mmCIF file of C-alpha atoms in Angstrom:
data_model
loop_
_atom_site.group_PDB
_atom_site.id
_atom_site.type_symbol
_atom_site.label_atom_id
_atom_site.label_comp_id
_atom_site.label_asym_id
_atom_site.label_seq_id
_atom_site.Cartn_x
_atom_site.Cartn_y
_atom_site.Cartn_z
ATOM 1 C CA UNK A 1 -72.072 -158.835 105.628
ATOM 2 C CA UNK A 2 -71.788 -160.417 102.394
ATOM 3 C CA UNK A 3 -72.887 -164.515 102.525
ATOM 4 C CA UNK A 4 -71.678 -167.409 100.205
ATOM 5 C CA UNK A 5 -74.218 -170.147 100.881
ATOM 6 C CA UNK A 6 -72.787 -173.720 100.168
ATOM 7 C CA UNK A 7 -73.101 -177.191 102.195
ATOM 8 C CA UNK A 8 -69.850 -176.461 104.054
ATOM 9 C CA UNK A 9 -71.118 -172.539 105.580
ATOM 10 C CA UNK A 10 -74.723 -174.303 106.182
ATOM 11 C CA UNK A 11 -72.974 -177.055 108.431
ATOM 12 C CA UNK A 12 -70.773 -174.590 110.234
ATOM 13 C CA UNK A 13 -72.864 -171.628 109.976
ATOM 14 C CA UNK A 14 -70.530 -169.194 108.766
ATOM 15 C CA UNK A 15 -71.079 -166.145 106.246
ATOM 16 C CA UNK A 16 -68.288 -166.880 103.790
ATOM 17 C CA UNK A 17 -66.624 -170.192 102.216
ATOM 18 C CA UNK A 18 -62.927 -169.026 103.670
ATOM 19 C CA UNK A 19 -61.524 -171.654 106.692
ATOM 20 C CA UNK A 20 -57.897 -170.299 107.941
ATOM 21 C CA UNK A 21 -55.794 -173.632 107.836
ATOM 22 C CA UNK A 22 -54.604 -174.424 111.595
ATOM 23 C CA UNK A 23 -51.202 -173.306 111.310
ATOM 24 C CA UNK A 24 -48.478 -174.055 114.176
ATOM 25 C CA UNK A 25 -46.973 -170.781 115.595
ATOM 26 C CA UNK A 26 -48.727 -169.119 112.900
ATOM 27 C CA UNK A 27 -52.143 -169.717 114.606
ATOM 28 C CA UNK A 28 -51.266 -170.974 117.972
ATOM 29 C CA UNK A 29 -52.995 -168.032 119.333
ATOM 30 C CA UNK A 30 -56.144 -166.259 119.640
ATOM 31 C CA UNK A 31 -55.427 -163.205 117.136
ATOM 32 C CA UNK A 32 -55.850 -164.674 113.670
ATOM 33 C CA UNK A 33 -58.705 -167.050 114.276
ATOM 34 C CA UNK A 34 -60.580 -164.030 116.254
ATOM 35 C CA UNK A 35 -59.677 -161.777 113.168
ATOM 36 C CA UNK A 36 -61.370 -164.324 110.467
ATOM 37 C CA UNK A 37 -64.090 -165.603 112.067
ATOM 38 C CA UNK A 38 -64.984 -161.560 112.930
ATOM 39 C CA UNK A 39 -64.819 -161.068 109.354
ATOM 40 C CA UNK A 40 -67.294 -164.081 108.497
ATOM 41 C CA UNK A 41 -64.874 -167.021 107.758
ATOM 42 C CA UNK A 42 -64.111 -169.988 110.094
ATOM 43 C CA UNK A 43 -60.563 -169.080 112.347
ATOM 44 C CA UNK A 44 -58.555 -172.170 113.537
ATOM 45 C CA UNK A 45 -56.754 -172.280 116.389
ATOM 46 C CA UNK A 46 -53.676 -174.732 116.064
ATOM 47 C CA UNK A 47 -53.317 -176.724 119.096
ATOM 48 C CA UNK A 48 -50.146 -178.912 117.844
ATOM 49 C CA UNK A 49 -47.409 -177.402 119.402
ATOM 50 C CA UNK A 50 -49.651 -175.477 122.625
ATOM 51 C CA UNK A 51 -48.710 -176.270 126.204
ATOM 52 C CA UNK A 52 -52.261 -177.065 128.009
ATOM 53 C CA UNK A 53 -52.247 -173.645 130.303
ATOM 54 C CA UNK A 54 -51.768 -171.282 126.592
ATOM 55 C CA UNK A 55 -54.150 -173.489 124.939
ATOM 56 C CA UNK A 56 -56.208 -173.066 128.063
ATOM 57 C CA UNK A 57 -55.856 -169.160 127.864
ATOM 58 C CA UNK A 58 -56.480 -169.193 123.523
ATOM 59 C CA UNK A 59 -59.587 -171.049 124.122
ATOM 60 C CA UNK A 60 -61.125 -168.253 126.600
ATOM 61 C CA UNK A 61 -59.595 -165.595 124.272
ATOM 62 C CA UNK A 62 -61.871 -167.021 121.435
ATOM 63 C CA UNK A 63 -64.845 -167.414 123.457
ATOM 64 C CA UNK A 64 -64.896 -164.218 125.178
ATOM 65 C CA UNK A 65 -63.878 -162.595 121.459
ATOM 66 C CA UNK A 66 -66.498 -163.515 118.533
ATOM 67 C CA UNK A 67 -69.736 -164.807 118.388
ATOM 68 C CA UNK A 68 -68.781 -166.706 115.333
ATOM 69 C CA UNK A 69 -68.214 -170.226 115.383
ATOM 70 C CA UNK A 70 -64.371 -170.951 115.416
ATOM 71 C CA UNK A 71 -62.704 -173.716 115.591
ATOM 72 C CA UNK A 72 -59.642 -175.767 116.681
ATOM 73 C CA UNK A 73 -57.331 -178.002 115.162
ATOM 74 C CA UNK A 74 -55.744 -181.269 116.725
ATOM 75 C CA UNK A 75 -53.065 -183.328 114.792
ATOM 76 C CA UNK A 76 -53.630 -186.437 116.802
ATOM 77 C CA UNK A 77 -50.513 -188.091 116.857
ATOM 78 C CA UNK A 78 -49.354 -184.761 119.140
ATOM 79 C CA UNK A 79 -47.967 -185.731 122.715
ATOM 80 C CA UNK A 80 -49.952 -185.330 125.204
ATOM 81 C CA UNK A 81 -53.478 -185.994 122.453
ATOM 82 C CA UNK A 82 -55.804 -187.292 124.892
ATOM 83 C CA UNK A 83 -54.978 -184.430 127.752
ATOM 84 C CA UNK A 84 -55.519 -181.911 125.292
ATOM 85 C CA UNK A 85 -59.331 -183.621 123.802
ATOM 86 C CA UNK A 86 -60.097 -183.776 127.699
ATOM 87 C CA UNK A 87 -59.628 -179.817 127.505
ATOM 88 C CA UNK A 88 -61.573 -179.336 124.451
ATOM 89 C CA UNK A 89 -64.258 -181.645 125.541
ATOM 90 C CA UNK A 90 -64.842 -179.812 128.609
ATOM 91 C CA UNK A 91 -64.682 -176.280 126.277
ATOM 92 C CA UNK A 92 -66.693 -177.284 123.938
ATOM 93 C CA UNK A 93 -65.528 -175.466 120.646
ATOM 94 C CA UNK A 94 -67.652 -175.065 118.071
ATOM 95 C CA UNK A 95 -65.366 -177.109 115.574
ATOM 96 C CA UNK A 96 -63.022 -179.637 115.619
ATOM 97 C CA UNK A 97 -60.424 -180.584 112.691
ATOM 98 C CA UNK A 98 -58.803 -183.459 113.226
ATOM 99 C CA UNK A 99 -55.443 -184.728 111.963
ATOM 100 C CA UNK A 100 -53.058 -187.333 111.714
ATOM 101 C CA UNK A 101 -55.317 -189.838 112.963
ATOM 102 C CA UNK A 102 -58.475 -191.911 112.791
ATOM 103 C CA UNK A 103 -61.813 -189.872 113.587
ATOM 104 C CA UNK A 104 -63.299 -193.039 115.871
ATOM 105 C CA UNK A 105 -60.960 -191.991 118.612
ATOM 106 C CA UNK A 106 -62.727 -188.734 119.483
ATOM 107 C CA UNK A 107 -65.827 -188.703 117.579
ATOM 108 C CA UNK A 108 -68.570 -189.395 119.440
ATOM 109 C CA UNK A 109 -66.961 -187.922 122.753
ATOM 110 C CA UNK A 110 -66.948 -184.467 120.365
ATOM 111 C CA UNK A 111 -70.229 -185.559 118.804
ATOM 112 C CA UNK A 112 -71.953 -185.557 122.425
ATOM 113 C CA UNK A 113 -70.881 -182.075 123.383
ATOM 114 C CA UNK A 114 -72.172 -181.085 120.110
ATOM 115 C CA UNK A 115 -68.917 -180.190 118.635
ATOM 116 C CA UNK A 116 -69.226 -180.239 114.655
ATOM 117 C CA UNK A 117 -65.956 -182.124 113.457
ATOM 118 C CA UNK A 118 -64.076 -182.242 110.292
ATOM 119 C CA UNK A 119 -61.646 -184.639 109.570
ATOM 120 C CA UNK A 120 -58.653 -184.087 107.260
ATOM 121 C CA UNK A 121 -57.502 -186.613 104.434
ATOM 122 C CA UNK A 122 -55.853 -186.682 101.680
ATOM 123 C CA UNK A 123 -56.762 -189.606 99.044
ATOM 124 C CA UNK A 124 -60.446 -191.051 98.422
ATOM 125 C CA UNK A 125 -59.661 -193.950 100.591
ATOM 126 C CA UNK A 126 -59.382 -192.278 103.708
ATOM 127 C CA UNK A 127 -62.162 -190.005 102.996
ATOM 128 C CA UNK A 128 -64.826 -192.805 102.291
ATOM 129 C CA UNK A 129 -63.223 -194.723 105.938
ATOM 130 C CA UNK A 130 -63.824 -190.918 107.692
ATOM 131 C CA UNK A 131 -67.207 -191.012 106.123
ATOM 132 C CA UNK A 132 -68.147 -194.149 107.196
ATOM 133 C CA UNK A 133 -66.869 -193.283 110.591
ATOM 134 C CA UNK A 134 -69.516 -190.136 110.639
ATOM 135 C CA UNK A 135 -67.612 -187.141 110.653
ATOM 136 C CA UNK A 136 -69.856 -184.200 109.490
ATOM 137 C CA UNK A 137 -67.251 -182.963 106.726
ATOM 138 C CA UNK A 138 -63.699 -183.831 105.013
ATOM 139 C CA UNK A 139 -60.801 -180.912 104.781
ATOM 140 C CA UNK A 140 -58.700 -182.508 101.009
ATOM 141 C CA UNK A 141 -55.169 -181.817 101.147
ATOM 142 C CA UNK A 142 -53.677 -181.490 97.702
ATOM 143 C CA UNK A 143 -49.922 -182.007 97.275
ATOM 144 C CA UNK A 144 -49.582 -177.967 96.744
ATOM 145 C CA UNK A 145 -50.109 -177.549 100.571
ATOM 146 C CA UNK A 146 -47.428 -176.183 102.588
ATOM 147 C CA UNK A 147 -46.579 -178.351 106.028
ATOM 148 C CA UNK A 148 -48.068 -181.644 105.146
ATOM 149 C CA UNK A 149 -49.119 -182.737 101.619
ATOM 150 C CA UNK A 150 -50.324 -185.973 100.848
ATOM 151 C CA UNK A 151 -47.032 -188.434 100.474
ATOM 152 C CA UNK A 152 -49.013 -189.460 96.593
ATOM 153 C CA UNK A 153 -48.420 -185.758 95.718
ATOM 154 C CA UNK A 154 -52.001 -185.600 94.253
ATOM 155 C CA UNK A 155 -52.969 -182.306 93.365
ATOM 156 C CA UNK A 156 -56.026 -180.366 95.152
ATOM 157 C CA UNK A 157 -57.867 -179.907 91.153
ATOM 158 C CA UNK A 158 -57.884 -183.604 91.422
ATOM 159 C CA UNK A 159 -57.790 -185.093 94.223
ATOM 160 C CA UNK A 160 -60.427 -182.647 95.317
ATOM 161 C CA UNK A 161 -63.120 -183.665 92.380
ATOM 162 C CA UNK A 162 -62.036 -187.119 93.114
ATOM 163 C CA UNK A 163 -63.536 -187.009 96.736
ATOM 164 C CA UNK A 164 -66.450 -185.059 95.968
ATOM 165 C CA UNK A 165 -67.551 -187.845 93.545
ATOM 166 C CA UNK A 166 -66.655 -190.321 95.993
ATOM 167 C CA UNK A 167 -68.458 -189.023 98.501
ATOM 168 C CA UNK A 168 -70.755 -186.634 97.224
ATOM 169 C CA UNK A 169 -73.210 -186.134 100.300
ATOM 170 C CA UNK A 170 -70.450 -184.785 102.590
ATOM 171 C CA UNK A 171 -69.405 -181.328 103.180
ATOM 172 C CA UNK A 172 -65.988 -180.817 101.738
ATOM 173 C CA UNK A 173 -63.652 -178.035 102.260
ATOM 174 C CA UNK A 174 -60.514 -178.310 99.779
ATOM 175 C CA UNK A 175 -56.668 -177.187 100.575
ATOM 176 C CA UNK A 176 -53.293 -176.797 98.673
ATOM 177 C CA UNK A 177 -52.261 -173.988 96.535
ATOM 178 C CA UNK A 178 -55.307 -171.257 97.150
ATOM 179 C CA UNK A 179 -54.373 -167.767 97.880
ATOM 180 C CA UNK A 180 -57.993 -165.559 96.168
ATOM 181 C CA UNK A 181 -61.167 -165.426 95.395
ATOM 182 C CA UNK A 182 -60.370 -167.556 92.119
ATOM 183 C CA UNK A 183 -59.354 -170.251 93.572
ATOM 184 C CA UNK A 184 -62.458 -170.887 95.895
ATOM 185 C CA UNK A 185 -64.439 -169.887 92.666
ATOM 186 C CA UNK A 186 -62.285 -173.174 91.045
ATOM 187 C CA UNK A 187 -63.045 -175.261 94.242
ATOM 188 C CA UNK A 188 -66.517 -175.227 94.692
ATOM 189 C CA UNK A 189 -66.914 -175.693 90.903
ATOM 190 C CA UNK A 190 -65.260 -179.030 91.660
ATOM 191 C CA UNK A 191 -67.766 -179.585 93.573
ATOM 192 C CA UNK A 192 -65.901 -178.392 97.246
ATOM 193 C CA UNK A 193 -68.381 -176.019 99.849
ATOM 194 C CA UNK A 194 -65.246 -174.117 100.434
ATOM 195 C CA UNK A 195 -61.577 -173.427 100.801
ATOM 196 C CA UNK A 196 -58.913 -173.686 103.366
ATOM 197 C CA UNK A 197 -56.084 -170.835 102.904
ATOM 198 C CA UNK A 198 -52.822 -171.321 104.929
ATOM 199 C CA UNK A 199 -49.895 -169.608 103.158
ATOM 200 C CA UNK A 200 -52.317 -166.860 102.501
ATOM 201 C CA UNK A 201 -52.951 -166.065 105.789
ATOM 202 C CA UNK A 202 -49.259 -166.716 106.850
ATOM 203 C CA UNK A 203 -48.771 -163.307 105.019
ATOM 204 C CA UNK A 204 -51.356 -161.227 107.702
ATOM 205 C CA UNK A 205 -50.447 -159.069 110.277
ATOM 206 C CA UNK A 206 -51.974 -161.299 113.227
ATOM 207 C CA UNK A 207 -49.837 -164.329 112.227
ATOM 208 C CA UNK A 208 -47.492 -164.812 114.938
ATOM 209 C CA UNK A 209 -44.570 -165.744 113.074
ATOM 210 C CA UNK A 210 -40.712 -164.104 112.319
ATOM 211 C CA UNK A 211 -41.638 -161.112 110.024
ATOM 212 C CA UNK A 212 -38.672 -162.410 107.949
ATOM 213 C CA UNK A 213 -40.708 -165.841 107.281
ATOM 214 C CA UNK A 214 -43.592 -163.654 106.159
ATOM 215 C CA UNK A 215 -41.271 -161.654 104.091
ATOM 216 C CA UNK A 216 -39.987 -165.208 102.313
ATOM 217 C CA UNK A 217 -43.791 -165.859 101.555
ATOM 218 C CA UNK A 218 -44.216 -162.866 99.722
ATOM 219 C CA UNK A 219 -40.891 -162.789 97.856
ATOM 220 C CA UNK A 220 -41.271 -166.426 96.852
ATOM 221 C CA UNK A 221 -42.381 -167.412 93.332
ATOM 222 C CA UNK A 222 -44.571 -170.235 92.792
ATOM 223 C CA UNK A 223 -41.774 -172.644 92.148
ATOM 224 C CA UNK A 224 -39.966 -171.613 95.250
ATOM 225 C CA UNK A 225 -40.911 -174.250 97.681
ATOM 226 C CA UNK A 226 -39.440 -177.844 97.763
ATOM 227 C CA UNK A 227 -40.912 -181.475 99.129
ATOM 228 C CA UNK A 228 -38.571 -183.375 101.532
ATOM 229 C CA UNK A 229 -38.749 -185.971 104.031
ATOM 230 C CA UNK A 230 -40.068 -189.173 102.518
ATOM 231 C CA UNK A 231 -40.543 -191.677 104.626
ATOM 232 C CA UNK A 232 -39.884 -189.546 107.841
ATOM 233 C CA UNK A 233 -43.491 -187.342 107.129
ATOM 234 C CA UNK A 234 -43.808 -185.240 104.187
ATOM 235 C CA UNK A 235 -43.514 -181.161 104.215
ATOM 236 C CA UNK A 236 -43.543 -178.630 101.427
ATOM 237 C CA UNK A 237 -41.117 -175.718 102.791
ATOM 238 C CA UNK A 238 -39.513 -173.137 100.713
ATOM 239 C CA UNK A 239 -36.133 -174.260 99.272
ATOM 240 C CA UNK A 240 -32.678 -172.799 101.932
ATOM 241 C CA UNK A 241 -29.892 -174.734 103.209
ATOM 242 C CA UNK A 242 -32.240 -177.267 105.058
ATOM 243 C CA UNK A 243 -34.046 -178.244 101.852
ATOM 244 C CA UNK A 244 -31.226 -178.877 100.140
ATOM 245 C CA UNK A 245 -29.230 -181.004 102.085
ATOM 246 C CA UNK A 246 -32.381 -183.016 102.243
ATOM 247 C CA UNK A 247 -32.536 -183.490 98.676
ATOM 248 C CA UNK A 248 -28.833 -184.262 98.463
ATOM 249 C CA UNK A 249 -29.435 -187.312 101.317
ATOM 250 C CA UNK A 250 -32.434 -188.367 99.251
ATOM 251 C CA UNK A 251 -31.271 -188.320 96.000
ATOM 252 C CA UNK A 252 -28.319 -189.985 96.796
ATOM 253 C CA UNK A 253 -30.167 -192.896 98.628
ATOM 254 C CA UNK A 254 -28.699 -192.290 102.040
ATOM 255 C CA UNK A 255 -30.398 -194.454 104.904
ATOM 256 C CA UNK A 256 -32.929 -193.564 106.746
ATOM 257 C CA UNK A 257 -31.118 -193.043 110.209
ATOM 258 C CA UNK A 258 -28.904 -190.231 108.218
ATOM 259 C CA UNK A 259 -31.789 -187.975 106.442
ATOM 260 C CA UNK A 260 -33.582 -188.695 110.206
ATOM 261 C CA UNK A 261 -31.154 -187.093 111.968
ATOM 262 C CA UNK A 262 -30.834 -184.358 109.267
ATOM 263 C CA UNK A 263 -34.754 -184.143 108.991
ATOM 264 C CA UNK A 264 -35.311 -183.669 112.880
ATOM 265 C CA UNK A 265 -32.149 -180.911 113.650
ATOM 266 C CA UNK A 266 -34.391 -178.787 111.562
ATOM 267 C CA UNK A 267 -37.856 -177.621 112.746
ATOM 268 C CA UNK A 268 -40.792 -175.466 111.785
ATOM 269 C CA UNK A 269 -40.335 -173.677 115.360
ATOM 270 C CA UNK A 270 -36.639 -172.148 114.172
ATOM 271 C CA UNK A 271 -38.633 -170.560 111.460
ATOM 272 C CA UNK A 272 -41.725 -169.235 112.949
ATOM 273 C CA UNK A 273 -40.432 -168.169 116.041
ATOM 274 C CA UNK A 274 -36.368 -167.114 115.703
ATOM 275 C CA UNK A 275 -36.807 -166.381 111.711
ATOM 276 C CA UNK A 276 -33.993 -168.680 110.731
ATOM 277 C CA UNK A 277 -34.967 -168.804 107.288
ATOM 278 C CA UNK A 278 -31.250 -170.339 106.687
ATOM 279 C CA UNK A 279 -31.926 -174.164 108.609
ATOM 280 C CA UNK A 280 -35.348 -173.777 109.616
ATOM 281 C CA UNK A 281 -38.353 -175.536 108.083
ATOM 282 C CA UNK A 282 -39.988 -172.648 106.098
ATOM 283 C CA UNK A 283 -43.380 -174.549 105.516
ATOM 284 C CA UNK A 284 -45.480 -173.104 102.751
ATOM 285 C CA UNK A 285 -47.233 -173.919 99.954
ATOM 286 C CA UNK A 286 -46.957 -173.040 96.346
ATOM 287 C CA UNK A 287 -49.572 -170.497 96.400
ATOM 288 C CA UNK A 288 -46.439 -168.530 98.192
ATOM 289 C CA UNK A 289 -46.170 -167.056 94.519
ATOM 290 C CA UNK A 290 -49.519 -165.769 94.118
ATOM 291 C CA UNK A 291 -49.089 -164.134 97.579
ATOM 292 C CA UNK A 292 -47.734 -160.169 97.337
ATOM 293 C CA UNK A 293 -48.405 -158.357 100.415
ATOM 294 C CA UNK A 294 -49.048 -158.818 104.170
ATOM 295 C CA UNK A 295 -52.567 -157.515 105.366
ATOM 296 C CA UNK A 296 -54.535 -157.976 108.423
ATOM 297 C CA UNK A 297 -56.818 -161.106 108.570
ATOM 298 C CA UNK A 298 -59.877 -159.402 107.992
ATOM 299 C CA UNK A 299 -59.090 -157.559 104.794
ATOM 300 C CA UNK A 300 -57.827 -161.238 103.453
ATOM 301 C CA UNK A 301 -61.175 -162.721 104.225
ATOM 302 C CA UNK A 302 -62.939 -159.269 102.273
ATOM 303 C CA UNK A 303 -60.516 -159.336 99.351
ATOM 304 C CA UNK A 304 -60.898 -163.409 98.576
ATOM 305 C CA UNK A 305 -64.537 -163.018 98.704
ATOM 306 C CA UNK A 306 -64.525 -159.878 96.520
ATOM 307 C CA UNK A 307 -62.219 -161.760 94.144
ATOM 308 C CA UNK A 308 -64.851 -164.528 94.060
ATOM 309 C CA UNK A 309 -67.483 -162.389 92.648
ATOM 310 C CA UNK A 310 -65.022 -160.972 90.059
ATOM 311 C CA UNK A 311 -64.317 -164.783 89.003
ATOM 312 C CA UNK A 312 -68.081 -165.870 89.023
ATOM 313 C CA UNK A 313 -68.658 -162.730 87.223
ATOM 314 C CA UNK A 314 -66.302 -163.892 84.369
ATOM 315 C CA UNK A 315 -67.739 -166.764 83.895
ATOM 316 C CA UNK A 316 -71.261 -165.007 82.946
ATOM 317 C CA UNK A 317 -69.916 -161.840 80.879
#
């Protein structure tokens, strides 16, 4: 299997640069972290929205189903957080990315069952504070991301090189508008030791999401997606109904209780799961536009790192 050696494949011990974002519905399952980690890159399984006995069932799944390393991510503001990091400590996964959160909380508990953990952030500040807490690496979230961009809006070309100089001995895997092999090229130039693709692998045949939302992935252009919901947590969707009444309550300085109660009758789960692509939160990113086709997980992982070589190639004609 082709290897890409950088800090972030030598901490987790993976062939290839390429970490699956942890993607609710999309990866609440075993069958698209299984099909990337197979294929050399690091498969997250998204633990946000799972009831303990399927998270239960998805963490056998990926045990019994690779001898890759894997991983699992936690947003840790979740209900039921500390039930579900009593689960993982007794499974043990590989990885941990954390979210929505500070890392002391579960750190050393993960630390002692010898659980490598990644902590995401998205401005310098938070990465030096995660640093300093001892997390082995930092997943940067640029404002391109789809679901949850930084509330600044920085972008992942800066805000990327910004926390690699800030904290240049850490392991740094950088997300927000990737979709190929030229954007991880452009990431670990900045100075990254790999990528995190989300949108990307929304459009593969293991996702577990409506086809229609996949089909809105590939149809949408790179300026199709919208940012709503300040002040009530930040998401990049692609622009329908719900996007725009948002913008209408925002722009016309409505209070908060009004775009709340517009903000929460919409959800992520309408989308994934009953394809309302009308009213449901469509989260993607803008790399949406650079994505054209749905293929299975492992021929994303092949292309991207096949597109990489063509990029590095370019660069030394």
């Amino acid at each position: 299997m082709r290897r890409i050696r950088t800090p972030v494949t030598a901490l987790l011990d993976i062939d290839l640069p390429i970490v699956q974002a942890g993607m609710s519905w999309a990866s609440s399952c075993s069958a698209l972290p299984l099909a990337v980690s197979n294929a050399g890159g690091l498969g997250v399984l998204a633990a946000g929205p799972m009831r303990l006995p399927d998270l239960t069932r998805a963490l056998d799944e990926m045990a019994d189903g690779t001898e890759s390393p894997w991983a699992v991510n936690l947003p840790l503001y979740r209900a039921g957080a500390e039930e579900v990091i009593e689960l993982l400590l007794a499974r043990r996964p590989p990885v941990l990315i954390a979210s929505q959160g500070g890392p002391r909380r579960y750190l050393a508990r993960f630390h002692d069952v010898g659980t490598t953990c990644l902590h995401v952030v998205a401005s310098t500040e938070h990465a030096k504070k995660a640093v300093d807490a001892g997390v082995d690496g930092l997943v940067v979230v640029g404002a391109e991301a789809g679901g949850h961009p930084p509330p600044g809006l920085v972008t992942t070309l800066v805000l990327t090189r910004a926390v690699a100089t800030a904290v240049p001995d850490t392991p740094i895997v950088a997300a927000g508008g990737l979709a190929d092999g030229a954007g991880l090229a452009a990431m670990l130039a900045l100075g990254a030791g790999a990528a995190q693709f989300g949108t990307r692998f929304l459009a593969s045949t293991e996702a577990t999401v409506h086809p229609d939302y996949k089909a809105a992935v590939v149809a949408a252009g790179i300026g199709s997606t919208r940012t709503v919901g300040r002040d009530l947590g930040l998401i990049r969707a692609l622009a329908n109904d719900f996007t725009d009444r948002m913008a209408e309550l925002e722009n016309s300085a409505a209070d908060l209780e009004r775009r709340r109660d517009t903000f929460t009758a919409s959800s992520l789960r309408d989308a994934a799961l009953d394809g309302d692509l009308t009213n449901g939160k469509v989260e993607a990113g803008q790399s949406a536009g650079l994505v054209t086709d749905v293929l299975p997980a492992a021929d994303i992982v092949r292309r991207i790192a096949e597109e990489y070589d063509a990029a590095v190639a370019r660069l030394h004609p």
